[in-house]
Short mmCIF file of C-alpha atoms and ligand atoms in Angstrom, two decimals:
data_model
loop_
_atom_site.label_atom_id
_atom_site.label_comp_id
_atom_site.label_asym_id
_atom_site.label_seq_id
_atom_site.Cartn_x
_atom_site.Cartn_y
_atom_site.Cartn_z
CA MET H 458 -14.56 -12.22 -7.65
CA ALA H 459 -13.71 -11.12 -4.12
CA GLU H 460 -9.98 -10.60 -3.67
CA ARG H 461 -7.72 -9.19 -0.98
CA SER H 462 -4.91 -6.68 -1.52
CA LEU H 463 -2.14 -5.64 0.86
CA ILE H 464 -1.96 -1.88 1.14
CA ILE H 465 0.78 0.17 2.78
CA LEU H 466 0.26 3.85 3.47
CA LYS H 467 3.93 4.81 3.34
CA PRO H 468 5.70 7.16 5.80
CA ASP H 469 5.04 10.25 3.65
CA THR H 470 1.28 9.63 3.92
CA VAL H 471 1.62 9.53 7.70
CA HIS H 472 3.93 12.57 7.95
CA ARG H 473 1.80 14.66 5.59
CA GLY H 474 -1.41 13.91 7.47
CA LEU H 475 -3.04 12.14 4.53
CA ILE H 476 -4.05 8.86 6.19
CA GLY H 477 -7.68 9.94 6.33
CA GLN H 478 -7.92 11.26 2.79
CA VAL H 479 -6.36 8.18 1.24
CA THR H 480 -8.41 5.82 3.40
CA THR H 481 -11.58 7.72 2.46
CA ARG H 482 -10.93 7.05 -1.22
CA ILE H 483 -10.59 3.34 -0.52
CA GLU H 484 -13.88 3.29 1.36
CA GLN H 485 -15.68 5.51 -1.15
CA ARG H 486 -14.71 3.14 -3.91
CA GLY H 487 -16.61 0.48 -2.00
CA PHE H 488 -13.73 -1.66 -0.82
CA LYS H 489 -13.88 -3.16 2.64
CA ILE H 490 -10.97 -2.75 5.08
CA VAL H 491 -10.64 -6.04 6.95
CA ALA H 492 -7.35 -5.34 8.78
CA MET H 493 -5.46 -2.18 9.72
CA LYS H 494 -2.47 -1.32 11.90
CA MET H 495 0.33 1.23 12.28
CA ALA H 496 3.86 -0.12 12.61
CA LEU H 497 7.49 0.31 11.64
CA VAL H 498 8.74 -1.85 8.76
CA SER H 499 11.84 -3.88 9.55
CA GLN H 500 14.71 -3.93 7.06
CA ALA H 501 14.38 -7.73 6.81
CA LYS H 502 10.71 -7.56 5.81
CA LEU H 503 11.41 -4.69 3.47
CA ASP H 504 14.11 -6.72 1.70
CA GLU H 505 11.55 -9.51 1.19
CA HIS H 506 8.81 -7.13 0.13
CA TYR H 507 10.99 -5.30 -2.39
CA GLY H 508 13.03 -8.36 -3.39
CA HIS H 509 12.64 -7.35 -7.05
CA LEU H 510 14.37 -4.02 -6.33
CA THR H 511 17.22 -4.83 -3.89
CA SER H 512 19.84 -4.80 -6.69
CA LYS H 513 18.73 -1.40 -8.03
CA PRO H 514 21.01 1.60 -7.39
CA PHE H 515 18.14 3.48 -5.75
CA TYR H 516 17.30 0.67 -3.29
CA PRO H 517 19.13 2.40 -0.36
CA GLU H 518 16.86 5.42 -0.95
CA ILE H 519 13.80 3.18 -0.75
CA VAL H 520 15.06 1.72 2.55
CA ALA H 521 15.67 5.20 3.98
CA TYR H 522 12.19 6.26 2.88
CA MET H 523 10.28 3.24 4.10
CA THR H 524 12.03 3.19 7.49
CA MET H 525 11.82 6.94 8.21
CA GLY H 526 8.71 6.46 10.33
CA PRO H 527 5.64 4.32 10.83
CA VAL H 528 3.42 3.10 8.02
CA VAL H 529 -0.20 1.98 8.01
CA PHE H 530 -0.81 -1.56 6.82
CA MET H 531 -4.25 -2.52 5.55
CA ILE H 532 -5.92 -5.47 3.95
CA VAL H 533 -8.53 -4.30 1.48
CA GLU H 534 -11.18 -6.71 0.27
CA GLY H 535 -13.66 -6.58 -2.58
CA ASP H 536 -14.41 -7.53 -6.17
CA ASN H 537 -11.24 -7.05 -8.21
CA ALA H 538 -9.54 -5.52 -5.15
CA VAL H 539 -6.04 -6.08 -6.54
CA GLY H 540 -6.60 -4.37 -9.89
CA GLY H 541 -8.97 -1.82 -8.40
CA MET H 542 -6.48 -0.72 -5.75
CA ARG H 543 -3.68 -0.43 -8.34
CA GLN H 544 -6.02 1.75 -10.38
CA LEU H 545 -6.87 3.87 -7.34
CA CYS H 546 -3.12 4.37 -6.60
CA GLY H 547 -2.10 5.29 -10.16
CA ALA H 548 1.22 4.68 -11.92
CA THR H 549 4.40 4.27 -9.84
CA ASP H 550 5.68 7.65 -11.05
CA PRO H 551 3.15 10.33 -10.05
CA ALA H 552 4.16 12.29 -13.15
CA GLN H 553 2.75 9.44 -15.26
CA ALA H 554 -0.28 8.73 -13.07
CA ASP H 555 -3.78 9.67 -14.20
CA MET H 556 -5.41 12.61 -12.45
CA GLY H 557 -7.90 11.39 -9.87
CA THR H 558 -5.49 8.75 -8.58
CA VAL H 559 -3.85 9.05 -5.16
CA ARG H 560 -0.36 9.39 -6.60
CA ALA H 561 -1.28 12.05 -9.18
CA ASP H 562 -3.43 14.04 -6.78
CA PHE H 563 -1.09 14.07 -3.79
CA ALA H 564 2.48 13.29 -4.94
CA THR H 565 5.12 14.53 -7.37
CA THR H 566 8.15 12.24 -7.06
CA ILE H 567 8.56 8.57 -7.93
CA ARG H 568 10.10 7.74 -4.57
CA TYR H 569 7.64 9.56 -2.32
CA ASN H 570 4.54 8.10 -3.93
CA LEU H 571 2.49 7.57 -0.75
CA ILE H 572 1.01 4.11 -1.15
CA HIS H 573 1.74 0.48 -1.98
CA ALA H 574 -0.82 -1.93 -3.38
CA SER H 575 -0.20 -5.56 -4.31
CA ASP H 576 0.33 -6.05 -8.05
CA SER H 577 -1.16 -9.58 -8.36
CA VAL H 578 -3.42 -11.91 -6.42
CA GLU H 579 -0.45 -14.23 -5.86
CA ASN H 580 1.73 -11.43 -4.45
CA ALA H 581 -1.17 -10.16 -2.35
CA THR H 582 -1.41 -13.54 -0.62
CA ALA H 583 2.33 -13.55 0.13
CA GLU H 584 2.35 -9.92 1.28
CA ILE H 585 -0.63 -10.39 3.59
CA ALA H 586 1.10 -13.38 5.19
CA ARG H 587 4.31 -11.34 5.52
CA PHE H 588 2.75 -8.42 7.37
CA PHE H 589 -0.32 -9.81 9.18
CA GLU H 590 -1.00 -12.59 11.62
CA GLU H 591 -4.20 -14.52 10.84
CA SER H 592 -5.64 -13.32 14.18
CA GLU H 593 -5.31 -9.67 13.05
CA ILE H 594 -7.60 -10.15 10.05
CA CYS H 595 -11.23 -9.28 10.73
CA GLY H 596 -13.42 -10.59 7.95
CA TYR H 597 -17.06 -9.48 8.36
CA GLU H 598 -20.31 -9.21 6.42
CA ARG H 599 -21.55 -5.70 5.70
CA LYS H 600 -24.89 -4.91 7.30
CA ALA H 601 -27.37 -2.29 6.06
CA ILE H 602 -27.34 -0.04 9.13
P1 LIG J 989 4.90 0.02 -7.37
O1 LIG J 989 5.05 0.60 -5.98
O2 LIG J 989 4.06 0.91 -8.26
O3 LIG J 989 4.43 -1.41 -7.39
P2 LIG J 989 7.69 -0.79 -7.84
O4 LIG J 989 7.44 -2.10 -7.19
O5 LIG J 989 8.40 -0.79 -9.17
O6 LIG J 989 6.35 0.05 -8.06
O7 LIG J 989 8.57 0.14 -6.89
C1 LIG J 989 8.40 0.09 -5.50
C2 LIG J 989 8.63 1.46 -4.90
O8 LIG J 989 10.01 1.84 -5.06
C3 LIG J 989 7.87 2.59 -5.61
O9 LIG J 989 6.54 2.67 -5.17
C4 LIG J 989 8.69 3.79 -5.23
O10 LIG J 989 8.42 4.24 -3.89
C5 LIG J 989 10.11 3.24 -5.27
N1 LIG J 989 10.75 3.44 -6.58
C6 LIG J 989 10.47 2.79 -7.73
N2 LIG J 989 11.24 3.22 -8.74
C7 LIG J 989 12.04 4.18 -8.20
C8 LIG J 989 13.09 5.04 -8.71
N3 LIG J 989 13.46 4.96 -9.99
N4 LIG J 989 13.69 5.89 -7.86
C9 LIG J 989 13.35 5.96 -6.55
N5 LIG J 989 12.38 5.18 -6.00
C10 LIG J 989 11.75 4.31 -6.81
#
């Protein structure tokens, strides 16, 4: 069933010049990008987004990381987009991620792991509403051109 997932290419992806390579993998997989923008993440939105982590001792490190520069937000659409994008990212800790995933192929540390993908359809809906206005979402039908 068609789903949407909220993707964040984190500041390390931007700083390391990997936006294109990561985005290519998403497109090669067959997923459709229906919204995309570069922006800074505010601390308030980060606290909402990582609400499950704000009490962790390493949360200040996450804030420093996620606010060190711009990120790229995307909405990715397709069959099983939520599970498929998690699979494409790999495990949170790149050391545990399967080879062939973004995190295993491009990252080594759990904090600087390059990409966020929604972990459930319910969270995807909330995350999309948190980071995108309805008018920024560009649903379209693929044409054979
Ligand atoms: P995921 O991003 O795979 O959904 P989490 O929601 O558990 O994983 O964690 C959110 C982000 O917080 C991770 O992607 C990573 O950047 C950072 N993080 C998670 N655990 C740690 C940790 N133990 N130390 C430092 N940063 C962490």
